[in-house]
Each structure stands twice: as C-alpha cells, then as structure tokens.
Amino acid sequence: QVQLVESGGGLVQPGGSLRLSCAFSASIFSFNNMGWYRQAPGEMRDLVASIAWGGGTQYADSVKGRFTMTRDTEKNTLDLQMNSLKPEDTAVYYCDLDTPRRHYWGQGTQVTVSA
C-alpha cells in the first residue's frame, strides 16, 4: 500500500505561481505512470502532466510552457511547479500513481486563481 499526500494548493492571483507537492509514503521501485490530474467543478478529471516508466514527461497542451513536473526519488515526491496561472487553472489537483499492482490517488488539493 502506498499513500499519496498532496500539499501546496491555495488562492493565487492571475499571473502568479504555486508549487504543488505529492509525497509518497513508500519508495516507488516500479510504476506504469505517475503524474498530476485536475478536476474543475462540473468537469471531468483531466491529465495535467505525467511521466511513464523509462519515458519522458508529457503535458497537457493548456499548461505547456507554464507548468513543470519534477520527481525526486530520494525524497519520494512528485512536484508540480505552476507559473503564469490563469483563472481557468482553478481546480482540485490530484496526484496519481499507476503501478503494476494497483492505481493510487491522492486526496486532492484546491487551487484557485482569482483576482
């Protein structure tokens, strides 16, 4: 069992920045994919960024050039640096881990971009 705990959400003005962090309760030795998703009210949960085992990082078109995802294997964290935030980035952001055994989600962290 692995627990995912997100942190770093909050209220920010348009154009501002936030850094989200996802902490894994155990070391991850193999996985299919890990990443960040977001869900706005009344919308589907959408991919923001993900990395596949042995592969590179992919980003949703809407966040390319503004968001950067980084994985720290020593700290067992997966961070999402979000710059130039827009009101349409407002959503609950979820950390995701897909392993050969099962799929894990964090509890989510709210990001609100508003003046």
mmCIF file of C-alpha atoms in Angstrom:
data_model
loop_
_atom_site.group_PDB
_atom_site.id
_atom_site.type_symbol
_atom_site.label_atom_id
_atom_site.label_comp_id
_atom_site.label_asym_id
_atom_site.label_seq_id
_atom_site.Cartn_x
_atom_site.Cartn_y
_atom_site.Cartn_z
ATOM 1 C CA GLN A 1 0.000 0.000 0.000
ATOM 2 C CA VAL A 2 1.195 3.482 -0.892
ATOM 3 C CA GLN A 3 -0.392 6.684 0.329
ATOM 4 C CA LEU A 4 -0.192 9.898 -1.676
ATOM 5 C CA VAL A 5 -0.453 13.204 0.163
ATOM 6 C CA GLU A 6 -0.700 16.453 -1.797
ATOM 7 C CA SER A 7 0.142 19.888 -0.460
ATOM 8 C CA GLY A 8 0.759 23.398 -1.719
ATOM 9 C CA GLY A 9 -2.622 24.430 -3.040
ATOM 10 C CA GLY A 10 -4.232 27.772 -2.287
ATOM 11 C CA LEU A 11 -5.504 31.050 -3.638
ATOM 12 C CA VAL A 12 -3.338 32.991 -6.080
ATOM 13 C CA GLN A 13 -3.875 35.942 -8.378
ATOM 14 C CA PRO A 14 -3.740 35.540 -12.154
ATOM 15 C CA GLY A 15 -0.143 35.517 -13.320
ATOM 16 C CA GLY A 16 1.062 34.127 -10.020
ATOM 17 C CA SER A 17 2.786 30.866 -9.155
ATOM 18 C CA LEU A 18 2.197 27.875 -6.925
ATOM 19 C CA ARG A 19 4.150 24.716 -6.273
ATOM 20 C CA LEU A 20 2.266 21.519 -5.519
ATOM 21 C CA SER A 21 3.968 18.557 -3.907
ATOM 22 C CA CYS A 22 2.893 14.930 -3.715
ATOM 23 C CA ALA A 23 4.587 12.805 -1.061
ATOM 24 C CA PHE A 24 4.605 9.027 -1.420
ATOM 25 C CA SER A 25 4.553 7.018 1.800
ATOM 26 C CA ALA A 26 6.954 4.438 0.358
ATOM 27 C CA SER A 27 9.706 4.259 -2.213
ATOM 28 C CA ILE A 28 8.428 3.604 -5.710
ATOM 29 C CA PHE A 29 10.574 0.976 -7.428
ATOM 30 C CA SER A 30 8.386 0.417 -10.458
ATOM 31 C CA PHE A 31 5.378 2.103 -11.937
ATOM 32 C CA ASN A 32 3.473 2.418 -15.188
ATOM 33 C CA ASN A 33 2.745 6.140 -14.928
ATOM 34 C CA MET A 34 2.704 8.864 -12.313
ATOM 35 C CA GLY A 35 1.524 12.401 -12.597
ATOM 36 C CA TRP A 36 -0.964 15.130 -11.841
ATOM 37 C CA TYR A 37 -4.599 15.465 -12.841
ATOM 38 C CA ARG A 38 -7.111 18.216 -12.165
ATOM 39 C CA GLN A 39 -10.869 18.456 -11.942
ATOM 40 C CA ALA A 40 -12.854 21.668 -12.172
ATOM 41 C CA PRO A 41 -16.468 21.833 -10.890
ATOM 42 C CA GLY A 42 -18.787 20.007 -13.259
ATOM 43 C CA GLU A 43 -15.916 18.792 -15.415
ATOM 44 C CA MET A 44 -14.114 15.503 -15.983
ATOM 45 C CA ARG A 45 -10.787 14.802 -14.325
ATOM 46 C CA ASP A 46 -8.132 15.723 -16.879
ATOM 47 C CA LEU A 47 -4.460 14.954 -17.216
ATOM 48 C CA VAL A 48 -2.106 17.834 -16.411
ATOM 49 C CA ALA A 49 1.273 16.101 -16.611
ATOM 50 C CA SER A 50 2.544 12.549 -16.428
ATOM 51 C CA ILE A 51 5.697 10.502 -16.705
ATOM 52 C CA ALA A 52 5.887 6.888 -17.819
ATOM 53 C CA TRP A 53 8.421 4.344 -16.583
ATOM 54 C CA GLY A 54 11.519 4.829 -18.702
ATOM 55 C CA GLY A 55 9.867 7.666 -20.618
ATOM 56 C CA GLY A 56 9.727 11.393 -20.693
ATOM 57 C CA THR A 57 7.244 13.814 -19.210
ATOM 58 C CA GLN A 58 4.186 14.851 -21.157
ATOM 59 C CA TYR A 59 1.995 17.868 -20.508
ATOM 60 C CA ALA A 60 -1.498 18.905 -21.441
ATOM 61 C CA ASP A 61 -1.422 21.494 -24.218
ATOM 62 C CA SER A 62 -3.119 24.016 -21.933
ATOM 63 C CA VAL A 63 -0.201 24.006 -19.464
ATOM 64 C CA LYS A 64 2.823 23.543 -21.737
ATOM 65 C CA GLY A 65 5.453 26.188 -21.094
ATOM 66 C CA ARG A 66 3.843 27.193 -17.791
ATOM 67 C CA PHE A 67 3.906 24.040 -15.646
ATOM 68 C CA THR A 68 6.898 21.836 -14.845
ATOM 69 C CA MET A 69 6.724 18.465 -13.131
ATOM 70 C CA THR A 70 9.726 17.033 -11.305
ATOM 71 C CA ARG A 71 10.281 13.770 -9.462
ATOM 72 C CA ASP A 72 12.653 13.452 -6.507
ATOM 73 C CA THR A 73 13.453 9.775 -5.935
ATOM 74 C CA GLU A 74 15.353 10.451 -2.712
ATOM 75 C CA LYS A 75 12.524 12.389 -1.102
ATOM 76 C CA ASN A 76 9.794 10.239 -2.722
ATOM 77 C CA THR A 77 8.000 13.309 -4.018
ATOM 78 C CA LEU A 78 6.435 14.444 -7.254
ATOM 79 C CA ASP A 79 6.189 18.216 -7.583
ATOM 80 C CA LEU A 80 4.289 20.450 -9.967
ATOM 81 C CA GLN A 81 5.594 23.978 -10.415
ATOM 82 C CA MET A 82 2.823 26.154 -11.846
ATOM 83 C CA ASN A 83 3.695 29.583 -13.270
ATOM 84 C CA SER A 84 1.663 32.221 -15.092
ATOM 85 C CA LEU A 85 -1.501 30.861 -13.573
ATOM 86 C CA LYS A 86 -4.839 31.636 -15.204
ATOM 87 C CA PRO A 87 -8.381 31.573 -13.813
ATOM 88 C CA GLU A 88 -9.060 28.502 -15.962
ATOM 89 C CA ASP A 89 -6.399 26.619 -13.977
ATOM 90 C CA THR A 90 -8.770 26.677 -10.992
ATOM 91 C CA ALA A 91 -9.480 23.079 -9.987
ATOM 92 C CA VAL A 92 -8.793 20.369 -7.468
ATOM 93 C CA TYR A 93 -5.414 18.871 -8.331
ATOM 94 C CA TYR A 94 -4.807 15.169 -7.736
ATOM 95 C CA CYS A 95 -1.599 13.203 -7.626
ATOM 96 C CA ASP A 96 -1.757 9.880 -9.448
ATOM 97 C CA LEU A 97 0.336 6.709 -9.291
ATOM 98 C CA ASP A 98 -0.327 3.696 -11.505
ATOM 99 C CA THR A 99 1.698 0.624 -10.544
ATOM 100 C CA PRO A 100 1.590 -2.936 -11.894
ATOM 101 C CA ARG A 101 -0.397 -3.944 -8.788
ATOM 102 C CA ARG A 102 -2.910 -1.102 -8.411
ATOM 103 C CA HIS A 103 -3.787 2.511 -9.062
ATOM 104 C CA TYR A 104 -3.469 5.167 -6.358
ATOM 105 C CA TRP A 105 -4.907 8.676 -5.999
ATOM 106 C CA GLY A 106 -4.199 11.397 -3.508
ATOM 107 C CA GLN A 107 -6.966 13.247 -1.688
ATOM 108 C CA GLY A 108 -6.593 16.354 -3.841
ATOM 109 C CA THR A 109 -5.594 19.946 -3.180
ATOM 110 C CA GLN A 110 -7.588 23.001 -4.215
ATOM 111 C CA VAL A 111 -6.011 25.604 -6.482
ATOM 112 C CA THR A 112 -7.976 28.813 -7.008
ATOM 113 C CA VAL A 113 -6.774 31.500 -9.397
ATOM 114 C CA SER A 114 -8.714 34.694 -8.888
ATOM 115 C CA ALA A 115 -8.212 38.414 -8.563
#
